[in-house]
Each structure stands twice: as structure tokens, then as C-alpha cells.
Short mmCIF file of C-alpha atoms in Angstrom, two decimals:
data_model
loop_
_atom_site.label_atom_id
_atom_site.label_comp_id
_atom_site.label_asym_id
_atom_site.label_seq_id
_atom_site.Cartn_x
_atom_site.Cartn_y
_atom_site.Cartn_z
CA UNK A 20 -52.83 44.47 -7.50
CA UNK A 21 -50.60 43.76 -10.12
CA UNK A 22 -49.36 40.80 -11.74
CA UNK A 23 -46.84 39.89 -14.35
CA UNK A 24 -47.12 36.95 -16.78
CA UNK A 25 -44.23 36.01 -18.82
CA UNK A 26 -43.58 33.25 -21.56
CA UNK A 27 -40.17 32.02 -22.79
CA UNK A 28 -38.82 34.45 -25.63
CA UNK A 29 -41.35 36.91 -24.89
CA UNK A 30 -41.45 40.35 -23.10
CA UNK A 31 -43.35 39.83 -19.86
CA UNK A 32 -47.20 41.27 -20.12
CA UNK A 33 -48.06 43.55 -17.14
CA UNK A 34 -51.77 42.96 -16.19
CA UNK A 35 -53.99 44.95 -13.75
CA UNK A 36 -57.10 43.43 -13.05
CA UNK A 37 -59.78 44.25 -10.40
CA UNK A 38 -61.88 41.05 -10.84
CA UNK A 39 -62.32 37.98 -12.00
CA UNK A 40 -63.57 38.48 -15.64
CA UNK A 41 -60.52 41.26 -16.23
CA UNK A 42 -58.11 38.34 -15.22
CA UNK A 43 -59.76 35.66 -17.48
CA UNK A 44 -59.91 37.99 -20.50
CA UNK A 45 -56.20 38.62 -20.00
CA UNK A 46 -55.43 35.24 -19.83
CA UNK A 47 -57.42 34.55 -23.22
CA UNK A 48 -55.69 37.52 -24.71
CA UNK A 49 -52.10 36.26 -23.78
CA UNK A 50 -52.84 32.66 -24.62
CA UNK A 51 -54.22 33.63 -27.76
CA UNK A 52 -51.43 35.62 -28.73
CA UNK A 53 -48.82 32.92 -28.09
CA UNK A 54 -50.91 30.02 -30.06
CA UNK A 55 -50.97 32.66 -32.84
CA UNK A 56 -47.21 33.10 -32.98
CA UNK A 57 -46.69 29.45 -32.69
CA UNK A 58 -49.11 28.62 -35.64
CA UNK A 59 -46.98 31.11 -37.53
CA UNK A 60 -43.77 29.35 -36.78
CA UNK A 61 -45.52 25.86 -38.02
CA UNK A 62 -47.06 27.60 -40.99
CA UNK A 63 -43.86 29.28 -41.99
CA UNK A 64 -41.95 25.67 -41.69
CA UNK A 65 -44.80 24.06 -43.55
CA UNK A 66 -44.12 26.11 -46.50
CA UNK A 67 -40.81 24.61 -46.78
CA UNK A 68 -41.61 20.86 -46.79
CA UNK A 69 -42.64 19.16 -49.59
CA UNK A 70 -44.81 16.35 -49.37
CA UNK A 71 -44.70 13.03 -52.30
CA UNK A 72 -47.62 10.95 -52.32
CA UNK A 73 -47.00 7.30 -53.40
CA UNK A 74 -48.86 4.29 -53.88
CA UNK A 75 -47.98 1.49 -51.10
CA UNK A 76 -50.10 -1.58 -50.47
CA UNK A 77 -53.03 -0.34 -52.39
CA UNK A 78 -52.91 2.83 -50.15
CA UNK A 79 -51.74 6.45 -50.56
CA UNK A 80 -48.37 7.01 -48.69
CA UNK A 81 -47.11 10.64 -47.81
CA UNK A 82 -43.61 11.36 -47.18
CA UNK A 83 -41.77 14.38 -46.70
CA UNK A 84 -39.59 14.74 -49.47
CA UNK A 85 -36.35 15.69 -47.25
CA UNK A 86 -36.53 12.41 -45.78
CA UNK A 87 -36.16 10.54 -49.42
CA UNK A 88 -32.50 9.62 -49.81
CA UNK A 89 -33.21 8.12 -53.53
CA UNK A 90 -35.72 6.31 -55.25
CA UNK A 91 -34.72 3.29 -57.55
CA UNK A 92 -36.91 1.74 -60.24
CA UNK A 93 -36.37 -2.20 -59.41
CA UNK A 94 -39.12 -3.62 -61.78
CA UNK A 95 -41.94 -2.68 -64.35
CA UNK A 96 -44.37 -1.52 -61.63
CA UNK A 97 -41.83 -1.36 -58.54
CA UNK A 98 -40.09 1.51 -57.16
CA UNK A 99 -38.00 1.21 -54.19
CA UNK A 100 -37.63 4.17 -51.84
CA UNK A 101 -34.82 4.44 -49.45
CA UNK A 102 -35.63 7.16 -46.90
CA UNK A 103 -32.86 8.95 -44.56
CA UNK A 104 -32.34 6.09 -41.90
CA UNK A 105 -31.87 3.75 -44.64
CA UNK A 106 -35.40 2.23 -44.42
CA UNK A 107 -36.90 0.96 -47.75
CA UNK A 108 -40.21 1.05 -48.77
CA UNK A 109 -41.60 -0.40 -52.18
CA UNK A 110 -44.22 1.42 -54.01
CA UNK A 111 -46.28 1.10 -57.27
CA UNK A 112 -46.04 4.97 -58.38
CA UNK A 113 -44.57 6.03 -61.54
CA UNK A 114 -41.39 7.58 -61.19
CA UNK A 115 -41.89 10.25 -63.51
CA UNK A 116 -45.23 11.13 -61.37
CA UNK A 117 -43.24 11.24 -58.21
CA UNK A 118 -40.38 13.46 -60.21
CA UNK A 119 -43.17 15.79 -61.19
CA UNK A 120 -44.41 16.18 -57.42
CA UNK A 121 -40.94 16.98 -56.40
CA UNK A 122 -38.69 20.14 -55.81
CA UNK A 123 -35.52 20.27 -58.11
CA UNK A 124 -33.43 19.09 -54.90
CA UNK A 125 -34.99 15.50 -55.54
CA UNK A 126 -33.68 14.99 -59.19
CA UNK A 127 -33.53 12.38 -61.82
CA UNK A 128 -29.85 11.52 -62.34
CA UNK A 129 -30.73 8.08 -64.53
CA UNK A 130 -33.77 6.70 -66.15
CA UNK A 131 -34.11 4.31 -62.91
CA UNK A 132 -33.04 6.72 -60.20
CA UNK A 133 -34.22 9.87 -58.38
CA UNK A 134 -32.00 11.60 -55.68
CA UNK A 135 -31.93 13.96 -53.00
CA UNK A 136 -29.21 16.29 -53.51
CA UNK A 137 -29.03 16.87 -49.84
CA UNK A 138 -27.41 13.37 -49.27
CA UNK A 139 -24.90 13.24 -52.05
CA UNK A 140 -21.67 12.90 -50.42
CA UNK A 141 -19.47 12.62 -53.42
CA UNK A 142 -19.33 12.64 -57.23
CA UNK A 143 -16.80 10.69 -58.75
CA UNK A 144 -15.99 9.77 -62.46
CA UNK A 145 -15.92 6.17 -63.52
CA UNK A 146 -14.29 4.09 -66.28
CA UNK A 147 -16.80 4.70 -68.79
CA UNK A 148 -16.43 8.33 -68.60
CA UNK A 149 -19.69 8.79 -66.70
CA UNK A 150 -20.31 9.68 -63.20
CA UNK A 151 -21.14 8.02 -59.87
CA UNK A 152 -23.21 9.57 -57.11
CA UNK A 153 -21.72 8.40 -53.62
CA UNK A 154 -24.85 8.77 -51.03
CA UNK A 155 -23.65 7.99 -47.16
CA UNK A 156 -20.45 6.38 -48.18
CA UNK A 157 -22.01 2.99 -49.25
CA UNK A 158 -24.70 3.78 -51.66
CA UNK A 159 -23.44 4.56 -55.07
CA UNK A 160 -25.58 5.52 -58.05
CA UNK A 161 -24.93 5.86 -61.73
CA UNK A 162 -25.46 9.71 -63.06
CA UNK A 163 -26.00 9.65 -66.74
CA UNK A 164 -24.41 12.22 -69.33
CA UNK A 165 -28.42 13.09 -70.24
CA UNK A 166 -29.52 13.84 -66.81
CA UNK A 167 -25.85 15.74 -66.21
CA UNK A 168 -27.83 19.34 -66.63
CA UNK A 169 -30.41 18.35 -64.23
CA UNK A 170 -27.45 17.93 -61.43
CA UNK A 171 -26.22 20.98 -62.16
CA UNK A 172 -29.42 22.77 -61.80
CA UNK A 173 -30.05 21.17 -58.48
CA UNK A 174 -26.44 22.07 -57.43
CA UNK A 175 -26.77 25.43 -58.13
CA UNK A 176 -30.25 25.67 -56.73
CA UNK A 177 -28.62 23.90 -53.77
CA UNK A 178 -25.72 26.31 -53.56
CA UNK A 179 -27.98 29.33 -53.64
CA UNK A 180 -30.06 28.30 -50.95
CA UNK A 181 -29.35 28.45 -46.93
CA UNK A 182 -28.80 24.68 -47.02
CA UNK A 183 -25.22 23.57 -47.69
CA UNK A 184 -25.03 19.88 -47.66
CA UNK A 185 -23.22 19.11 -50.98
CA UNK A 186 -19.42 19.13 -50.82
#
């Protein structure tokens, strides 16, 4: 008796069995192969994600860097994190510590701001010979002259990677 077991996106696995134990071992082998391929795909994507650890209400809060739009130092010990869905979270972390945890895609553009370059829509000069960064059309952040080299490095890094969001 021949049976065929197939999974999505895989070649069919033909099985020939004469007893229950053979069938059971074949199913275990097929399911372990499927599980290994799924775990490998998850591990591959896991390497691409960078996590940022923040202090929030005396607890550790772990965020995926790609979900952070920008961070703004609003007080002496307060940082306001704006997420991709425009939700805002207050943290007591240090801006310098967050910058050290992040990849170059989350770069410092001002002494009080960190910006994720993936969310930048436009860069425009302002009246004081500086630049303004526009995120999602409504959020405008200053780009200081001293931090302009950080922006160019991040922009070149983004151009060389597979992600092309900056215009």
C-alpha cells in the first residue's frame, strides 16, 4: 500500500509502509523536517530584527527597532518613544544608551532626537540653514549640522540594503 503525504511548498513525500510503526516513524520524520524548516525560517528572520530595551514604569520594555519611528528627549529623565502606529510611550532610559543598542537605521539627528530612517518621507532646508526631517507628513524633526554625517551614513547604508523607503 502506497500513500502520499504533501505539505504546502514542498515536494510530495511517498511512503511505503507495512505496519503502524513504520507509518508512525515516517510521519514523525516528515513533521520534524517541516518543523526544522519553519524554525530555520524564523531564526533567519530573527537575525534581521534588532531589539531595543527601555525602562518603562520601573520595568524593562523590549521593542523591535523597526517599530520605533522616533525618540525624543522631553525632560531631564524622560524620553518619549513614537511607534509606527503613532502610539507614544514614555521611558526613563538614557538617549545615549538607546543609541548604543540600535543599528545605524536608528540614528541621532539632534541632541534630543533619534529617528528611524525607514520612516523618513522628506528632508527640507529651513530658514536657519539647517534641515528638517518629515516623518509621515505631520511630524517634523530638526536635523542638526553636527549630526548630518550620521544621516549620510544611515542613508548610504539604507541604499545599499534591500530596504528602499527613503525618497
